[in-house]
Tab-separated table of C-alpha atoms and ligand atoms in Angstrom:
chain	number	residue	atom	x	y	z
X	1330	MET	CA	-33.630	37.687	43.879
X	1331	THR	CA	-30.396	36.079	45.112
X	1332	ASP	CA	-30.110	32.372	44.392
X	1333	LEU	CA	-28.973	30.713	47.570
X	1334	ILE	CA	-27.582	27.193	47.274
X	1335	LEU	CA	-26.896	25.358	50.508
X	1336	HIS	CA	-24.586	22.334	50.326
X	1337	HIS	CA	-25.482	20.252	53.385
X	1338	TYR	CA	-26.779	16.912	54.669
X	1339	GLU	CA	-29.784	16.194	56.823
X	1340	ALA	CA	-28.003	14.839	59.913
X	1341	SER	CA	-25.432	17.658	60.008
X	1342	PRO	CA	-26.017	19.846	63.086
X	1343	TYR	CA	-24.094	22.820	61.672
X	1344	SER	CA	-26.301	22.595	58.595
X	1345	GLU	CA	-29.360	22.659	60.843
X	1346	LYS	CA	-28.052	25.972	62.205
X	1347	ILE	CA	-28.197	27.495	58.722
X	1348	ARG	CA	-31.432	25.777	57.661
X	1349	THR	CA	-32.990	27.328	60.769
X	1350	LEU	CA	-31.558	30.739	59.911
X	1351	MET	CA	-33.137	30.393	56.441
X	1352	GLY	CA	-36.415	29.778	58.265
X	1353	PHE	CA	-35.995	32.760	60.603
X	1354	LYS	CA	-35.379	35.023	57.634
X	1355	GLY	CA	-38.140	33.425	55.527
X	1356	LEU	CA	-35.736	32.697	52.642
X	1357	SER	CA	-36.103	30.450	49.595
X	1358	TRP	CA	-33.070	28.308	48.862
X	1359	SER	CA	-31.790	25.421	46.796
X	1360	SER	CA	-30.588	22.336	48.619
X	1361	VAL	CA	-27.638	20.277	47.386
X	1362	ILE	CA	-27.095	17.129	49.425
X	1363	VAL	CA	-23.444	16.375	50.185
X	1364	PRO	CA	-22.403	12.857	51.240
X	1365	PRO	CA	-21.532	12.707	54.964
X	1366	ILE	CA	-18.275	10.906	54.209
X	1367	ALA	CA	-15.542	11.335	51.613
X	1368	PRO	CA	-15.258	11.370	48.659
X	1369	LYS	CA	-17.120	14.629	48.205
X	1370	ALA	CA	-15.877	15.426	44.715
X	1371	ASP	CA	-18.565	17.958	43.748
X	1372	LEU	CA	-18.212	19.971	46.933
X	1373	LEU	CA	-14.418	19.962	46.735
X	1374	THR	CA	-14.581	21.146	43.129
X	1375	LEU	CA	-16.268	24.286	44.434
X	1376	THR	CA	-14.357	24.822	47.668
X	1377	GLY	CA	-10.869	23.694	46.657
X	1378	GLY	CA	-10.629	21.237	49.556
X	1379	TYR	CA	-12.933	22.403	52.363
X	1380	ARG	CA	-15.148	19.344	52.960
X	1381	ARG	CA	-17.438	20.347	55.811
X	1382	ALA	CA	-21.132	21.025	55.856
X	1383	PRO	CA	-22.629	23.520	55.458
X	1384	VAL	CA	-21.277	25.530	52.533
X	1385	LEU	CA	-23.296	28.327	50.948
X	1386	GLN	CA	-22.962	29.054	47.240
X	1387	ILE	CA	-24.216	32.220	45.600
X	1388	GLY	CA	-23.245	32.011	41.930
X	1389	ALA	CA	-19.460	31.748	41.852
X	1390	ASP	CA	-19.068	32.827	45.507
X	1391	ILE	CA	-18.565	29.996	47.970
X	1392	TYR	CA	-18.945	30.684	51.706
X	1393	CYS	CA	-17.331	28.220	54.122
X	1394	ASP	CA	-18.282	27.885	57.820
X	1395	SER	CA	-21.681	28.450	59.386
X	1396	ALA	CA	-20.586	31.598	61.270
X	1397	LEU	CA	-19.514	33.286	58.036
X	1398	ILE	CA	-22.604	32.028	56.208
X	1399	ALA	CA	-24.777	33.535	58.942
X	1400	ALA	CA	-22.929	36.873	58.715
X	1401	GLU	CA	-23.306	36.894	54.927
X	1402	LEU	CA	-27.021	36.107	55.064
X	1403	ASP	CA	-27.536	38.754	57.731
X	1404	GLN	CA	-25.791	41.337	55.557
X	1405	ARG	CA	-27.754	40.424	52.431
X	1406	PHE	CA	-31.120	40.001	54.127
X	1407	PRO	CA	-31.257	42.552	56.942
X	1408	ALA	CA	-35.053	42.716	57.160
X	1409	ARG	CA	-35.096	40.061	59.884
X	1410	ALA	CA	-31.638	40.537	61.389
X	1411	LEU	CA	-29.988	38.558	64.156
X	1412	ALA	CA	-29.260	40.514	67.369
X	1413	PRO	CA	-25.957	42.345	66.722
X	1414	ASN	CA	-22.719	41.935	68.685
X	1415	THR	CA	-22.791	45.394	70.225
X	1416	ALA	CA	-20.626	46.584	73.137
X	1417	GLY	CA	-21.230	44.566	76.271
X	1418	THR	CA	-22.384	41.484	74.335
X	1419	ALA	CA	-20.979	38.267	75.769
X	1420	THR	CA	-22.841	35.868	73.480
X	1421	PRO	CA	-19.929	35.185	71.038
X	1422	LEU	CA	-18.208	33.483	73.980
X	1423	LEU	CA	-21.140	31.096	74.119
X	1424	ASP	CA	-20.848	30.410	70.367
X	1425	ASN	CA	-17.274	29.394	70.967
X	1426	TRP	CA	-18.212	27.138	73.885
X	1427	ALA	CA	-20.974	25.552	71.782
X	1428	ASP	CA	-18.580	24.889	68.868
X	1429	ARG	CA	-15.487	23.835	70.730
X	1430	ILE	CA	-16.810	22.122	73.867
X	1431	LEU	CA	-20.504	21.231	73.856
X	1432	PHE	CA	-20.566	20.022	70.236
X	1433	TRP	CA	-17.729	17.566	70.888
X	1434	GLN	CA	-19.325	16.315	74.115
X	1435	VAL	CA	-22.433	15.488	72.092
X	1436	VAL	CA	-20.360	13.851	69.317
X	1437	ARG	CA	-18.651	11.620	71.895
X	1438	TYR	CA	-21.939	10.831	73.657
X	1439	SER	CA	-23.793	10.049	70.459
X	1440	MET	CA	-20.984	7.845	69.105
X	1441	GLY	CA	-20.789	6.003	72.433
X	1442	LEU	CA	-24.557	5.431	72.473
X	1443	ARG	CA	-24.509	4.023	68.944
X	1444	ALA	CA	-21.119	2.313	69.273
X	1445	ASP	CA	-22.430	-1.046	68.062
X	1446	ALA	CA	-24.242	0.473	65.087
X	1447	VAL	CA	-21.839	3.138	63.790
X	1448	PRO	CA	-21.071	2.185	60.161
X	1449	PRO	CA	-17.386	1.180	59.814
X	1450	ALA	CA	-17.119	3.462	56.748
X	1451	LEU	CA	-17.986	6.463	58.946
X	1452	ILE	CA	-15.380	5.475	61.521
X	1453	HIS	CA	-12.674	5.063	58.872
X	1454	ASP	CA	-13.599	8.380	57.290
X	1455	ARG	CA	-13.534	10.329	60.542
X	1456	GLU	CA	-10.323	8.646	61.738
X	1457	ALA	CA	-8.618	9.781	58.554
X	1458	PHE	CA	-10.148	13.270	58.729
X	1459	TRP	CA	-9.545	13.855	62.456
X	1460	ASP	CA	-6.143	12.194	62.201
X	1461	HIS	CA	-6.599	10.028	65.279
X	1462	LYS	CA	-8.041	6.629	66.230
X	1463	ILE	CA	-11.600	6.467	67.547
X	1464	ASP	CA	-11.897	4.288	70.654
X	1465	LEU	CA	-15.500	3.091	70.296
X	1466	ASP	CA	-15.253	0.813	73.341
X	1467	GLY	CA	-13.990	3.706	75.434
X	1468	LEU	CA	-16.776	5.982	74.167
X	1469	LYS	CA	-19.323	3.287	74.978
X	1470	ALA	CA	-17.963	2.916	78.502
X	1471	ASP	CA	-18.033	6.703	78.999
X	1472	VAL	CA	-21.608	7.292	77.822
X	1473	GLY	CA	-22.808	8.183	81.337
X	1474	TYR	CA	-19.883	10.516	81.903
X	1475	HIS	CA	-20.433	12.384	78.635
X	1476	ARG	CA	-24.169	12.663	79.212
X	1477	GLY	CA	-23.439	14.195	82.624
X	1478	GLN	CA	-21.062	16.712	81.045
X	1479	ILE	CA	-23.750	17.714	78.591
X	1480	THR	CA	-26.574	17.996	81.110
X	1481	THR	CA	-24.351	20.093	83.383
X	1482	GLY	CA	-23.861	22.473	80.460
X	1483	LEU	CA	-27.570	22.468	79.677
X	1484	GLY	CA	-28.206	23.412	83.314
X	1485	TRP	CA	-25.907	26.429	82.905
X	1486	LEU	CA	-27.855	27.428	79.811
X	1487	GLU	CA	-31.177	26.967	81.609
X	1488	ASN	CA	-30.029	29.399	84.335
X	1489	LEU	CA	-28.627	31.876	81.868
X	1490	LEU	CA	-31.775	31.949	79.755
X	1491	GLY	CA	-34.061	32.417	82.763
X	1492	GLY	CA	-37.350	33.901	81.578
X	1493	ALA	CA	-35.980	35.460	78.372
X	1494	ASP	CA	-37.156	34.391	74.932
X	1495	PHE	CA	-33.616	34.272	73.527
X	1496	PHE	CA	-30.075	34.473	74.892
X	1497	ALA	CA	-29.631	38.112	73.863
X	1498	GLY	CA	-33.183	39.183	74.803
X	1499	ASP	CA	-36.219	39.519	72.540
X	1500	THR	CA	-34.453	38.820	69.242
X	1501	PRO	CA	-32.438	35.701	68.415
X	1502	ALA	CA	-28.678	36.165	68.109
X	1503	LEU	CA	-26.247	33.919	66.254
X	1504	THR	CA	-25.680	32.352	69.683
X	1505	ASP	CA	-29.230	31.049	69.791
X	1506	LEU	CA	-28.640	29.189	66.532
X	1507	ALA	CA	-25.140	28.062	67.568
X	1508	LEU	CA	-26.579	26.529	70.735
X	1509	TYR	CA	-29.788	25.349	69.105
X	1510	HIS	CA	-28.182	23.019	66.606
X	1511	VAL	CA	-26.032	21.333	69.253
X	1512	VAL	CA	-28.983	20.858	71.621
X	1513	TRP	CA	-30.988	19.580	68.597
X	1514	PHE	CA	-28.227	17.037	67.992
X	1515	PHE	CA	-28.302	16.000	71.670
X	1516	ALA	CA	-32.107	15.749	71.799
X	1517	LYS	CA	-32.148	13.552	68.688
X	1518	ALA	CA	-29.527	11.200	70.161
X	1519	ASP	CA	-30.841	11.165	73.725
X	1520	THR	CA	-34.212	9.513	73.312
X	1521	THR	CA	-35.553	7.026	75.803
X	1522	ALA	CA	-39.045	5.742	76.461
X	1523	SER	CA	-39.586	8.756	78.740
X	1524	GLY	CA	-38.418	11.275	76.081
X	1525	SER	CA	-35.231	13.271	75.775
X	1526	GLY	CA	-33.047	14.506	78.635
X	1527	LEU	CA	-33.883	17.960	77.390
X	1528	SER	CA	-37.221	17.679	79.186
X	1529	LEU	CA	-35.323	18.195	82.473
X	1530	PHE	CA	-34.865	21.822	81.377
X	1531	PRO	CA	-38.210	23.597	80.897
X	1532	ALA	CA	-36.885	27.024	79.852
X	1533	LEU	CA	-34.498	25.452	77.380
X	1534	SER	CA	-37.229	23.159	76.022
X	1535	ALA	CA	-39.532	26.140	75.436
X	1536	TRP	CA	-36.656	28.029	73.777
X	1537	MET	CA	-35.966	25.024	71.497
X	1538	ALA	CA	-39.627	24.908	70.484
X	1539	ARG	CA	-39.585	28.676	69.801
X	1540	ILE	CA	-36.606	28.274	67.464
X	1541	ALA	CA	-37.923	25.113	65.785
X	1542	GLU	CA	-40.987	27.158	64.828
X	1543	PHE	CA	-38.848	29.243	62.468
X	1544	GLY	CA	-38.814	26.202	60.167
X	1545	HIS	CA	-36.352	26.001	57.278
X	1546	GLY	CA	-37.759	28.527	54.799
X	1547	THR	CA	-38.658	27.296	51.312
X	1548	ARG	CA	-36.348	24.529	50.144
X	1549	THR	CA	-36.038	23.114	46.617
X	1550	GLU	CA	-33.696	20.253	45.743
X	1551	LEU	CA	-30.908	20.798	43.224
X	1552	ALA	CA	-28.479	18.251	41.733
X	1553	PRO	CA	-24.787	18.803	42.600
X	1554	ALA	CA	-23.933	18.998	38.883
X	1555	GLU	CA	-26.437	21.851	38.487
X	1556	ALA	CA	-24.710	23.799	41.242
X	1557	ILE	CA	-21.407	23.422	39.412
X	1558	ILE	CA	-22.974	24.635	36.158
X	1559	ILE	CA	-24.240	27.712	38.021
X	1560	ALA	CA	-20.713	28.410	39.321
X	1561	VAL	CA	-19.221	27.948	35.843
X	1562	SER	CA	-21.708	30.299	34.244
X	1563	THR	CA	-21.248	33.193	36.714
X	1564	THR	CA	-18.347	35.278	37.922
X	1565	PRO	CA	-17.526	36.133	41.532
X	1566	ALA	CA	-19.170	39.202	43.050
X	1567	PRO	CA	-17.088	42.403	43.320
X	1568	LEU	CA	-14.768	42.321	46.337
X	1569	PRO	CA	-15.704	44.252	49.494
X	1570	ALA	CA	-14.677	47.898	49.152
X	1571	THR	CA	-12.429	48.012	52.205
X	1572	GLY	CA	-9.796	45.454	53.012
X	1573	LEU	CA	-6.427	45.307	54.753
X	1574	ALA	CA	-3.291	46.173	52.776
X	1575	HIS	CA	-1.850	42.709	53.409
X	1576	PRO	CA	1.534	41.882	51.810
X	1577	ALA	CA	0.155	38.607	50.437
X	1578	ILE	CA	-2.649	40.205	48.389
X	1579	GLY	CA	-2.314	38.823	44.858
X	1580	ALA	CA	-0.045	35.962	45.968
X	1581	SER	CA	-0.641	32.217	46.232
X	1582	VAL	CA	-1.574	31.283	49.810
X	1583	GLN	CA	-3.132	28.436	51.746
X	1584	VAL	CA	-6.035	28.514	54.179
X	1585	LEU	CA	-6.089	25.886	56.942
X	1586	VAL	CA	-8.727	24.953	59.513
X	1587	ASP	CA	-7.440	25.040	63.082
X	1588	GLU	CA	-10.418	23.352	64.785
X	1589	PHE	CA	-9.565	19.807	63.655
X	1590	GLY	CA	-9.118	18.043	60.349
X	1591	THR	CA	-6.625	18.056	57.571
X	1592	GLU	CA	-7.927	20.446	54.922
X	1593	VAL	CA	-5.616	22.812	53.057
X	1594	ILE	CA	-7.184	25.172	50.529
X	1595	ASP	CA	-4.923	26.792	47.928
X	1596	GLY	CA	-5.737	29.984	46.096
X	1597	THR	CA	-4.828	33.583	45.384
X	1598	LEU	CA	-5.465	35.967	48.251
X	1599	VAL	CA	-7.709	38.716	46.903
X	1600	HIS	CA	-9.168	40.179	50.095
X	1601	ILE	CA	-8.602	40.073	53.827
X	1602	ASP	CA	-10.162	42.102	56.620
X	1603	ASP	CA	-10.775	41.588	60.335
X	1604	THR	CA	-13.527	39.051	59.783
X	1605	ARG	CA	-12.977	37.409	56.411
X	1606	ILE	CA	-10.464	35.950	53.954
X	1607	ILE	CA	-11.315	35.630	50.243
X	1608	LEU	CA	-9.351	33.460	47.828
X	1609	HIS	CA	-9.823	33.309	44.082
X	1610	ARG	CA	-9.362	29.869	42.592
X	1611	ASP	CA	-9.163	29.061	38.898
X	1612	THR	CA	-9.787	25.518	37.766
X	1613	PRO	CA	-10.794	23.942	34.460
X	1614	GLN	CA	-13.903	22.437	36.140
X	1615	VAL	CA	-15.422	25.684	37.491
X	1616	GLY	CA	-13.460	28.608	36.075
X	1617	THR	CA	-12.928	31.349	38.684
X	1618	VAL	CA	-14.652	31.049	42.031
X	1619	ALA	CA	-14.253	33.179	45.158
X	1620	VAL	CA	-13.954	31.067	48.300
X	1621	HIS	CA	-14.731	32.960	51.528
X	1622	PHE	CA	-13.535	31.947	55.011
X	1623	PRO	CA	-13.883	33.564	58.430
X	1624	ARG	CA	-10.663	34.955	59.950
X	1625	HIS	CA	-11.497	33.375	63.298
X	1626	GLY	CA	-10.295	29.755	63.280
X	1627	TYR	CA	-8.795	29.783	59.771
X	1628	PRO	CA	-5.002	30.315	59.680
X	1629	LEU	CA	-3.643	31.894	56.531
X	1630	ARG	CA	-0.328	30.394	55.449
X	1631	THR	CA	1.708	33.046	53.705
X	1632	THR	CA	5.142	31.989	54.908
X	1633	SER	CA	6.830	32.387	51.551
X	1634	ILE	CA	5.703	36.032	51.394
X	1635	GLN	CA	6.267	37.475	54.814
X	1636	GLY	CA	7.984	34.820	56.888
X	1637	GLU	CA	5.103	34.073	59.234
X	1638	ASN	CA	1.485	32.975	59.152
X	1639	THR	CA	-1.448	35.232	60.047
K	2025	GSH	N1	-16.833	25.388	61.950
K	2025	GSH	C1	-17.647	24.719	60.965
K	2025	GSH	C2	-17.875	23.276	61.404
K	2025	GSH	C3	-18.633	22.468	60.353
K	2025	GSH	C4	-18.581	20.989	60.648
K	2025	GSH	O1	-17.697	20.495	61.390
K	2025	GSH	N2	-19.516	20.269	60.073
K	2025	GSH	C5	-19.542	18.836	60.234
K	2025	GSH	C6	-20.950	18.323	60.010
K	2025	GSH	S1	-22.074	18.989	61.192
K	2025	GSH	C7	-18.709	18.204	59.164
K	2025	GSH	O2	-18.630	18.710	58.077
K	2025	GSH	N3	-18.068	17.062	59.490
K	2025	GSH	C8	-17.235	16.387	58.565
K	2025	GSH	C9	-17.932	15.890	57.359
K	2025	GSH	O3	-19.171	15.828	57.339
K	2025	GSH	O4	-17.257	15.573	56.409
K	2025	GSH	C10	-18.952	25.474	60.797
K	2025	GSH	O5	-19.310	26.275	61.675
K	2025	GSH	O6	-19.590	25.334	59.742
């Protein structure tokens, strides 16, 4: 039995994506609650600087980013697999739209709606993390605009889904979860006396209900300190058998996050392939951990080795 530890927080939409995947696969997992704002000392001890939710820990292996976590869970638990990205599959384009466009429309909308109630500590934290000022008055004034952007997108999804159960057919794909958590975020924010704006979209509403039925699997709470003890007392799993012969293997490198934010994660590059980067990090607090990142969206800074980043 693999011990799955999910570092997450309740309101985090990306965490909801993985909690729902746990439910789809019928998995048992330990839940470590991460604070939604910095400092996040326990999480950073494990990741070396990556601060987002969710993060999956399996022993001394730390998986950053929900797309990579989903791929890892699918590989380890293939009995109920997500629909694969076979030839002719366009759904990864939708994942990208959900992450890079729709998610941010909902963030802006939700912040604008709650402009008078957003805790100042959250604003200060996100301003520092996103490295720009948040114009709450502007977001408040643009609430109608952002809601219209979102409902236009939901209309596209409604048409695309048509009468199908899921976006790739009979079986859910990663896309279904990537869209689900953003629509979940919207539906939670967009509540009026007459219900959520989601009710304008019957196919999408039925699809949301179908996915919500997966539940979250079997969750047991775990203290952050316990998760660190587990990392200390285990060693990273063997590396994948096939990797690229990259000139920076064995050297000190940095992984960045190109989406937004200011994280820089230092470590020794031990594996790289078309989909994943693995760093080993040694620290007095946790010993050796392997920190895994997707290739897509995570620049690898190796300038001192080969003169350019990859
Ligand atoms: N690309 C990442 C995005 C994760 C992300 O941005 N998570 C949000 C919460 S839903 C976050 O961590 N925000 C900053 C914070 O909570 O400190 C993924 O797919 O996991």
